[in-house]
Amino acid sequence: MTGTVTHDPPPAAGGSRPSGPLIVTENAQLLDDLLRLCAAAGATPEVHHGLPEPRGSWEAAPLVLVGDDAARRVRGAARRRGVVLVGRDQDDSGVWRRAVEIGADHVLMLPDGEQWLVDRIADVAEGVGRPALTVGVIGGRGGAGASTLACALAVTSAREGLRTLLVDADPLGGGLDVVLGGETAQGLRWPAFAASRGRVGGAALEASLPELHSLRVLSWDRGDCVAVPPQAVRAVLAAARRGGGTVVVDLPRRVDEAVAEALAQLDLGLLVVPAELRAVAAAKRVSSAMRMVLRDLRVAVRGPYAPGLDDHEVARLLDLPLAGDVPVEPGLQRPHQTARPPAASGRGPLARFCKEFWEQALVEARTA
């Protein structure tokens, strides 16, 4: 059982990486359980039987776990956020009164609340702040240039100094590491995460992936694995988002359970549509499927334009907000024949499009 009194986590002091949680208890069995959960979350706690002296660690710890046996001993402590009262007696109605007395913002009963507590401890160990702005890129039809635009957006984000992950969610797309010229780069690919369940450590995920052009890339290998279970997609993308910065996801034009998990974690999607009637008709069907899961879907129109069409008309026909006109340049149309990844130079119309997109999207995210 878990219950919330208030729920805001404490801020990290001075912006530094948080330490492990503070545990206050004399109950040996409860302490063993809490130490086990800290180990599972990759955190090293500080342990006290009562209110620590000096009391600086009480105020500075990112998370305080108070055993129900120690509630009376910490009653006079300064009020702060991030205090969890932990007990075992599911039928103890007095636990809520004791939680209020010590200013706890959460009450948790073991063993039922173990997974919640592991996640909370792991959050403070990783220093979780604002989640990454996560953008999905989808082609309105085959060959629309979605994968190249996804790479260009990720390269631009990294060049602007943002922590950036590029995720290839299309197992039949040939691999974004190829587009970036890193198919032989050392690091894990999607099949290594196929068995992932529950929580994946954000820092561990990032460190395990190939680093190309100052960003991390999760792509596919050249093996036979062409599917990852939905639970693994959810766990991996959640870990990618926890590190902040930006995450760019290259998506296929279908919606299965794994793709639906990816769509559910997007802040916005870009539907790349060539400005021709047949492409608009195909994109209409893709849009209908994506909008069942993705609330913020925008159209990025790519020329050259068929007679009677412009970017605003394409957006009107699809009934989608217009993200802009994707510039036509060789790097967008023939990514595998260029010596450098799309937008890598920081110059040219495609790089300018990506830079302007991030400037606007990041402002929207901060004011949301």
JSON list of N, CA and C in Angstrom, two decimals, residues 255-312:
[
{"chain": "A", "resi": 255, "resn": "VAL", "atom": "N", "xyz": [1.01, 1.34, -36.64]},
{"chain": "A", "resi": 255, "resn": "VAL", "atom": "CA", "xyz": [0.84, 1.43, -35.19]},
{"chain": "A", "resi": 255, "resn": "VAL", "atom": "C", "xyz": [0.54, 0.03, -34.66]},
{"chain": "A", "resi": 256, "resn": "ASP", "atom": "N", "xyz": [1.56, -0.59, -34.07]},
{"chain": "A", "resi": 256, "resn": "ASP", "atom": "CA", "xyz": [1.34, -1.83, -33.33]},
{"chain": "A", "resi": 256, "resn": "ASP", "atom": "C", "xyz": [1.53, -1.53, -31.84]},
{"chain": "A", "resi": 257, "resn": "GLU", "atom": "N", "xyz": [1.56, -2.54, -31.00]},
{"chain": "A", "resi": 257, "resn": "GLU", "atom": "CA", "xyz": [1.63, -2.29, -29.57]},
{"chain": "A", "resi": 257, "resn": "GLU", "atom": "C", "xyz": [2.95, -1.61, -29.18]},
{"chain": "A", "resi": 258, "resn": "ALA", "atom": "N", "xyz": [4.05, -2.01, -29.80]},
{"chain": "A", "resi": 258, "resn": "ALA", "atom": "CA", "xyz": [5.34, -1.39, -29.47]},
{"chain": "A", "resi": 258, "resn": "ALA", "atom": "C", "xyz": [5.37, 0.07, -29.92]},
{"chain": "A", "resi": 259, "resn": "VAL", "atom": "N", "xyz": [4.85, 0.34, -31.12]},
{"chain": "A", "resi": 259, "resn": "VAL", "atom": "CA", "xyz": [4.83, 1.72, -31.62]},
{"chain": "A", "resi": 259, "resn": "VAL", "atom": "C", "xyz": [3.90, 2.58, -30.76]},
{"chain": "A", "resi": 260, "resn": "ALA", "atom": "N", "xyz": [2.78, 2.00, -30.32]},
{"chain": "A", "resi": 260, "resn": "ALA", "atom": "CA", "xyz": [1.87, 2.74, -29.44]},
{"chain": "A", "resi": 260, "resn": "ALA", "atom": "C", "xyz": [2.56, 3.14, -28.14]},
{"chain": "A", "resi": 261, "resn": "GLU", "atom": "N", "xyz": [3.42, 2.27, -27.61]},
{"chain": "A", "resi": 261, "resn": "GLU", "atom": "CA", "xyz": [4.18, 2.63, -26.40]},
{"chain": "A", "resi": 261, "resn": "GLU", "atom": "C", "xyz": [5.12, 3.81, -26.68]},
{"chain": "A", "resi": 262, "resn": "ALA", "atom": "N", "xyz": [5.74, 3.82, -27.86]},
{"chain": "A", "resi": 262, "resn": "ALA", "atom": "CA", "xyz": [6.61, 4.94, -28.22]},
{"chain": "A", "resi": 262, "resn": "ALA", "atom": "C", "xyz": [5.81, 6.22, -28.39]},
{"chain": "A", "resi": 263, "resn": "LEU", "atom": "N", "xyz": [4.68, 6.13, -29.07]},
{"chain": "A", "resi": 263, "resn": "LEU", "atom": "CA", "xyz": [3.84, 7.31, -29.29]},
{"chain": "A", "resi": 263, "resn": "LEU", "atom": "C", "xyz": [3.38, 7.91, -27.96]},
{"chain": "A", "resi": 264, "resn": "ALA", "atom": "N", "xyz": [3.08, 7.05, -27.00]},
{"chain": "A", "resi": 264, "resn": "ALA", "atom": "CA", "xyz": [2.57, 7.54, -25.71]},
{"chain": "A", "resi": 264, "resn": "ALA", "atom": "C", "xyz": [3.60, 8.37, -24.96]},
{"chain": "A", "resi": 265, "resn": "GLN", "atom": "N", "xyz": [4.89, 8.23, -25.29]},
{"chain": "A", "resi": 265, "resn": "GLN", "atom": "CA", "xyz": [5.93, 8.97, -24.59]},
{"chain": "A", "resi": 265, "resn": "GLN", "atom": "C", "xyz": [6.40, 10.21, -25.35]},
{"chain": "A", "resi": 266, "resn": "LEU", "atom": "N", "xyz": [5.79, 10.49, -26.49]},
{"chain": "A", "resi": 266, "resn": "LEU", "atom": "CA", "xyz": [6.18, 11.66, -27.27]},
{"chain": "A", "resi": 266, "resn": "LEU", "atom": "C", "xyz": [5.51, 12.93, -26.73]},
{"chain": "A", "resi": 267, "resn": "ASP", "atom": "N", "xyz": [6.25, 14.02, -26.78]},
{"chain": "A", "resi": 267, "resn": "ASP", "atom": "CA", "xyz": [5.65, 15.33, -26.52]},
{"chain": "A", "resi": 267, "resn": "ASP", "atom": "C", "xyz": [4.99, 15.88, -27.77]},
{"chain": "A", "resi": 268, "resn": "LEU", "atom": "N", "xyz": [5.58, 15.62, -28.92]},
{"chain": "A", "resi": 268, "resn": "LEU", "atom": "CA", "xyz": [4.97, 16.02, -30.19]},
{"chain": "A", "resi": 268, "resn": "LEU", "atom": "C", "xyz": [5.51, 15.14, -31.30]},
{"chain": "A", "resi": 269, "resn": "GLY", "atom": "N", "xyz": [4.76, 15.08, -32.39]},
{"chain": "A", "resi": 269, "resn": "GLY", "atom": "CA", "xyz": [5.17, 14.31, -33.55]},
{"chain": "A", "resi": 269, "resn": "GLY", "atom": "C", "xyz": [5.21, 15.17, -34.79]},
{"chain": "A", "resi": 270, "resn": "LEU", "atom": "N", "xyz": [6.13, 14.86, -35.69]},
{"chain": "A", "resi": 270, "resn": "LEU", "atom": "CA", "xyz": [6.23, 15.52, -36.99]},
{"chain": "A", "resi": 270, "resn": "LEU", "atom": "C", "xyz": [5.92, 14.51, -38.07]},
{"chain": "A", "resi": 271, "resn": "LEU", "atom": "N", "xyz": [4.89, 14.78, -38.85]},
{"chain": "A", "resi": 271, "resn": "LEU", "atom": "CA", "xyz": [4.52, 13.93, -39.98]},
{"chain": "A", "resi": 271, "resn": "LEU", "atom": "C", "xyz": [5.11, 14.57, -41.23]},
{"chain": "A", "resi": 272, "resn": "VAL", "atom": "N", "xyz": [6.09, 13.91, -41.84]},
{"chain": "A", "resi": 272, "resn": "VAL", "atom": "CA", "xyz": [6.79, 14.46, -43.01]},
{"chain": "A", "resi": 272, "resn": "VAL", "atom": "C", "xyz": [6.04, 14.04, -44.26]},
{"chain": "A", "resi": 273, "resn": "VAL", "atom": "N", "xyz": [5.59, 15.04, -45.02]},
{"chain": "A", "resi": 273, "resn": "VAL", "atom": "CA", "xyz": [4.72, 14.77, -46.16]},
{"chain": "A", "resi": 273, "resn": "VAL", "atom": "C", "xyz": [5.25, 15.48, -47.40]},
{"chain": "A", "resi": 274, "resn": "PRO", "atom": "N", "xyz": [5.62, 14.74, -48.44]},
{"chain": "A", "resi": 274, "resn": "PRO", "atom": "CA", "xyz": [5.95, 15.38, -49.71]},
{"chain": "A", "resi": 274, "resn": "PRO", "atom": "C", "xyz": [4.72, 16.08, -50.28]},
{"chain": "A", "resi": 275, "resn": "ALA", "atom": "N", "xyz": [4.92, 17.21, -50.93]},
{"chain": "A", "resi": 275, "resn": "ALA", "atom": "CA", "xyz": [3.81, 18.04, -51.40]},
{"chain": "A", "resi": 275, "resn": "ALA", "atom": "C", "xyz": [3.28, 17.54, -52.74]},
{"chain": "A", "resi": 276, "resn": "GLU", "atom": "N", "xyz": [2.64, 16.38, -52.68]},
{"chain": "A", "resi": 276, "resn": "GLU", "atom": "CA", "xyz": [2.00, 15.80, -53.86]},
{"chain": "A", "resi": 276, "resn": "GLU", "atom": "C", "xyz": [0.72, 15.12, -53.38]},
{"chain": "A", "resi": 277, "resn": "LEU", "atom": "N", "xyz": [-0.28, 15.06, -54.25]},
{"chain": "A", "resi": 277, "resn": "LEU", "atom": "CA", "xyz": [-1.61, 14.59, -53.82]},
{"chain": "A", "resi": 277, "resn": "LEU", "atom": "C", "xyz": [-1.59, 13.15, -53.34]},
{"chain": "A", "resi": 278, "resn": "ARG", "atom": "N", "xyz": [-0.84, 12.29, -54.01]},
{"chain": "A", "resi": 278, "resn": "ARG", "atom": "CA", "xyz": [-0.81, 10.90, -53.58]},
{"chain": "A", "resi": 278, "resn": "ARG", "atom": "C", "xyz": [-0.19, 10.77, -52.19]},
{"chain": "A", "resi": 279, "resn": "ALA", "atom": "N", "xyz": [0.86, 11.54, -51.94]},
{"chain": "A", "resi": 279, "resn": "ALA", "atom": "CA", "xyz": [1.49, 11.51, -50.61]},
{"chain": "A", "resi": 279, "resn": "ALA", "atom": "C", "xyz": [0.55, 12.04, -49.55]},
{"chain": "A", "resi": 280, "resn": "VAL", "atom": "N", "xyz": [-0.22, 13.08, -49.88]},
{"chain": "A", "resi": 280, "resn": "VAL", "atom": "CA", "xyz": [-1.18, 13.63, -48.92]},
{"chain": "A", "resi": 280, "resn": "VAL", "atom": "C", "xyz": [-2.24, 12.59, -48.59]},
{"chain": "A", "resi": 281, "resn": "ALA", "atom": "N", "xyz": [-2.71, 11.86, -49.61]},
{"chain": "A", "resi": 281, "resn": "ALA", "atom": "CA", "xyz": [-3.71, 10.82, -49.37]},
{"chain": "A", "resi": 281, "resn": "ALA", "atom": "C", "xyz": [-3.16, 9.73, -48.45]},
{"chain": "A", "resi": 282, "resn": "ALA", "atom": "N", "xyz": [-1.92, 9.31, -48.70]},
{"chain": "A", "resi": 282, "resn": "ALA", "atom": "CA", "xyz": [-1.31, 8.30, -47.84]},
{"chain": "A", "resi": 282, "resn": "ALA", "atom": "C", "xyz": [-1.11, 8.83, -46.43]},
{"chain": "A", "resi": 283, "resn": "ALA", "atom": "N", "xyz": [-0.67, 10.09, -46.32]},
{"chain": "A", "resi": 283, "resn": "ALA", "atom": "CA", "xyz": [-0.42, 10.69, -45.01]},
{"chain": "A", "resi": 283, "resn": "ALA", "atom": "C", "xyz": [-1.70, 10.83, -44.20]},
{"chain": "A", "resi": 284, "resn": "LYS", "atom": "N", "xyz": [-2.82, 10.99, -44.87]},
{"chain": "A", "resi": 284, "resn": "LYS", "atom": "CA", "xyz": [-4.11, 11.10, -44.18]},
{"chain": "A", "resi": 284, "resn": "LYS", "atom": "C", "xyz": [-4.38, 9.83, -43.38]},
{"chain": "A", "resi": 285, "resn": "ARG", "atom": "N", "xyz": [-4.07, 8.68, -43.99]},
{"chain": "A", "resi": 285, "resn": "ARG", "atom": "CA", "xyz": [-4.29, 7.42, -43.28]},
{"chain": "A", "resi": 285, "resn": "ARG", "atom": "C", "xyz": [-3.30, 7.25, -42.12]},
{"chain": "A", "resi": 286, "resn": "VAL", "atom": "N", "xyz": [-2.06, 7.63, -42.37]},
{"chain": "A", "resi": 286, "resn": "VAL", "atom": "CA", "xyz": [-1.06, 7.54, -41.30]},
{"chain": "A", "resi": 286, "resn": "VAL", "atom": "C", "xyz": [-1.46, 8.46, -40.14]},
{"chain": "A", "resi": 287, "resn": "SER", "atom": "N", "xyz": [-1.89, 9.66, -40.47]},
{"chain": "A", "resi": 287, "resn": "SER", "atom": "CA", "xyz": [-2.29, 10.62, -39.45]},
{"chain": "A", "resi": 287, "resn": "SER", "atom": "C", "xyz": [-3.43, 10.09, -38.59]},
{"chain": "A", "resi": 288, "resn": "SER", "atom": "N", "xyz": [-4.41, 9.48, -39.23]},
{"chain": "A", "resi": 288, "resn": "SER", "atom": "CA", "xyz": [-5.56, 8.95, -38.49]},
{"chain": "A", "resi": 288, "resn": "SER", "atom": "C", "xyz": [-5.13, 7.92, -37.47]},
{"chain": "A", "resi": 289, "resn": "ALA", "atom": "N", "xyz": [-4.19, 7.04, -37.86]},
{"chain": "A", "resi": 289, "resn": "ALA", "atom": "CA", "xyz": [-3.72, 6.02, -36.94]},
{"chain": "A", "resi": 289, "resn": "ALA", "atom": "C", "xyz": [-2.90, 6.63, -35.81]},
{"chain": "A", "resi": 290, "resn": "MET", "atom": "N", "xyz": [-2.02, 7.57, -36.15]},
{"chain": "A", "resi": 290, "resn": "MET", "atom": "CA", "xyz": [-1.16, 8.15, -35.12]},
{"chain": "A", "resi": 290, "resn": "MET", "atom": "C", "xyz": [-1.94, 8.99, -34.12]},
{"chain": "A", "resi": 291, "resn": "ARG", "atom": "N", "xyz": [-2.94, 9.70, -34.57]},
{"chain": "A", "resi": 291, "resn": "ARG", "atom": "CA", "xyz": [-3.67, 10.61, -33.69]},
{"chain": "A", "resi": 291, "resn": "ARG", "atom": "C", "xyz": [-4.53, 9.88, -32.68]},
{"chain": "A", "resi": 292, "resn": "MET", "atom": "N", "xyz": [-4.72, 8.59, -32.83]},
{"chain": "A", "resi": 292, "resn": "MET", "atom": "CA", "xyz": [-5.44, 7.82, -31.81]},
{"chain": "A", "resi": 292, "resn": "MET", "atom": "C", "xyz": [-4.63, 7.73, -30.52]},
{"chain": "A", "resi": 293, "resn": "VAL", "atom": "N", "xyz": [-3.31, 7.88, -30.63]},
{"chain": "A", "resi": 293, "resn": "VAL", "atom": "CA", "xyz": [-2.44, 7.80, -29.46]},
{"chain": "A", "resi": 293, "resn": "VAL", "atom": "C", "xyz": [-1.73, 9.13, -29.20]},
{"chain": "A", "resi": 294, "resn": "LEU", "atom": "N", "xyz": [-1.29, 9.81, -30.25]},
{"chain": "A", "resi": 294, "resn": "LEU", "atom": "CA", "xyz": [-0.48, 11.02, -30.13]},
{"chain": "A", "resi": 294, "resn": "LEU", "atom": "C", "xyz": [-1.35, 12.26, -30.22]},
{"chain": "A", "resi": 295, "resn": "ARG", "atom": "N", "xyz": [-1.34, 13.08, -29.18]},
{"chain": "A", "resi": 295, "resn": "ARG", "atom": "CA", "xyz": [-2.22, 14.26, -29.14]},
{"chain": "A", "resi": 295, "resn": "ARG", "atom": "C", "xyz": [-1.68, 15.42, -29.97]},
{"chain": "A", "resi": 296, "resn": "ASP", "atom": "N", "xyz": [-0.37, 15.61, -29.99]},
{"chain": "A", "resi": 296, "resn": "ASP", "atom": "CA", "xyz": [0.22, 16.75, -30.68]},
{"chain": "A", "resi": 296, "resn": "ASP", "atom": "C", "xyz": [0.98, 16.26, -31.91]},
{"chain": "A", "resi": 297, "resn": "LEU", "atom": "N", "xyz": [0.30, 16.25, -33.03]},
{"chain": "A", "resi": 297, "resn": "LEU", "atom": "CA", "xyz": [0.89, 15.82, -34.30]},
{"chain": "A", "resi": 297, "resn": "LEU", "atom": "C", "xyz": [0.86, 17.01, -35.26]},
{"chain": "A", "resi": 298, "resn": "ARG", "atom": "N", "xyz": [2.02, 17.33, -35.86]},
{"chain": "A", "resi": 298, "resn": "ARG", "atom": "CA", "xyz": [2.13, 18.45, -36.76]},
{"chain": "A", "resi": 298, "resn": "ARG", "atom": "C", "xyz": [2.69, 17.97, -38.09]},
{"chain": "A", "resi": 299, "resn": "VAL", "atom": "N", "xyz": [2.43, 18.70, -39.15]},
{"chain": "A", "resi": 299, "resn": "VAL", "atom": "CA", "xyz": [2.89, 18.30, -40.47]},
{"chain": "A", "resi": 299, "resn": "VAL", "atom": "C", "xyz": [4.09, 19.15, -40.88]},
{"chain": "A", "resi": 300, "resn": "ALA", "atom": "N", "xyz": [5.12, 18.47, -41.38]},
{"chain": "A", "resi": 300, "resn": "ALA", "atom": "CA", "xyz": [6.29, 19.12, -41.96]},
{"chain": "A", "resi": 300, "resn": "ALA", "atom": "C", "xyz": [6.26, 18.78, -43.45]},
{"chain": "A", "resi": 301, "resn": "VAL", "atom": "N", "xyz": [6.10, 19.78, -44.28]},
{"chain": "A", "resi": 301, "resn": "VAL", "atom": "CA", "xyz": [5.88, 19.57, -45.71]},
{"chain": "A", "resi": 301, "resn": "VAL", "atom": "C", "xyz": [7.21, 19.67, -46.44]},
{"chain": "A", "resi": 302, "resn": "ARG", "atom": "N", "xyz": [7.43, 18.72, -47.36]},
{"chain": "A", "resi": 302, "resn": "ARG", "atom": "CA", "xyz": [8.66, 18.71, -48.14]},
{"chain": "A", "resi": 302, "resn": "ARG", "atom": "C", "xyz": [8.35, 18.90, -49.63]},
{"chain": "A", "resi": 303, "resn": "GLY", "atom": "N", "xyz": [9.01, 19.85, -50.24]},
{"chain": "A", "resi": 303, "resn": "GLY", "atom": "CA", "xyz": [8.88, 20.07, -51.66]},
{"chain": "A", "resi": 303, "resn": "GLY", "atom": "C", "xyz": [9.68, 19.05, -52.46]},
{"chain": "A", "resi": 304, "resn": "PRO", "atom": "N", "xyz": [9.69, 19.19, -53.80]},
{"chain": "A", "resi": 304, "resn": "PRO", "atom": "CA", "xyz": [9.04, 20.24, -54.60]},
{"chain": "A", "resi": 304, "resn": "PRO", "atom": "C", "xyz": [7.52, 20.10, -54.58]},
{"chain": "A", "resi": 305, "resn": "TYR", "atom": "N", "xyz": [6.85, 21.20, -54.84]},
{"chain": "A", "resi": 305, "resn": "TYR", "atom": "CA", "xyz": [5.41, 21.25, -54.71]},
{"chain": "A", "resi": 305, "resn": "TYR", "atom": "C", "xyz": [4.71, 20.95, -56.03]},
{"chain": "A", "resi": 306, "resn": "ALA", "atom": "N", "xyz": [3.68, 20.09, -55.94]},
{"chain": "A", "resi": 306, "resn": "ALA", "atom": "CA", "xyz": [2.84, 19.83, -57.10]},
{"chain": "A", "resi": 306, "resn": "ALA", "atom": "C", "xyz": [1.99, 21.06, -57.40]},
{"chain": "A", "resi": 307, "resn": "PRO", "atom": "N", "xyz": [1.55, 21.23, -58.63]},
{"chain": "A", "resi": 307, "resn": "PRO", "atom": "CA", "xyz": [0.72, 22.39, -58.97]},
{"chain": "A", "resi": 307, "resn": "PRO", "atom": "C", "xyz": [-0.51, 22.49, -58.07]},
{"chain": "A", "resi": 308, "resn": "GLY", "atom": "N", "xyz": [-0.76, 23.69, -57.55]},
{"chain": "A", "resi": 308, "resn": "GLY", "atom": "CA", "xyz": [-1.93, 23.92, -56.70]},
{"chain": "A", "resi": 308, "resn": "GLY", "atom": "C", "xyz": [-1.71, 23.62, -55.24]},
{"chain": "A", "resi": 309, "resn": "LEU", "atom": "N", "xyz": [-0.51, 23.14, -54.86]},
{"chain": "A", "resi": 309, "resn": "LEU", "atom": "CA", "xyz": [-0.24, 22.82, -53.47]},
{"chain": "A", "resi": 309, "resn": "LEU", "atom": "C", "xyz": [0.83, 23.75, -52.91]},
{"chain": "A", "resi": 310, "resn": "ASP", "atom": "N", "xyz": [0.67, 24.14, -51.67]},
{"chain": "A", "resi": 310, "resn": "ASP", "atom": "CA", "xyz": [1.74, 24.74, -50.89]},
{"chain": "A", "resi": 310, "resn": "ASP", "atom": "C", "xyz": [1.67, 24.16, -49.49]},
{"chain": "A", "resi": 311, "resn": "ASP", "atom": "N", "xyz": [2.56, 24.58, -48.60]},
{"chain": "A", "resi": 311, "resn": "ASP", "atom": "CA", "xyz": [2.60, 23.94, -47.28]},
{"chain": "A", "resi": 311, "resn": "ASP", "atom": "C", "xyz": [1.32, 24.17, -46.49]},
{"chain": "A", "resi": 312, "resn": "HIS", "atom": "N", "xyz": [0.73, 25.34, -46.60]},
{"chain": "A", "resi": 312, "resn": "HIS", "atom": "CA", "xyz": [-0.51, 25.62, -45.87]},
{"chain": "A", "resi": 312, "resn": "HIS", "atom": "C", "xyz": [-1.67, 24.78, -46.40]}
]
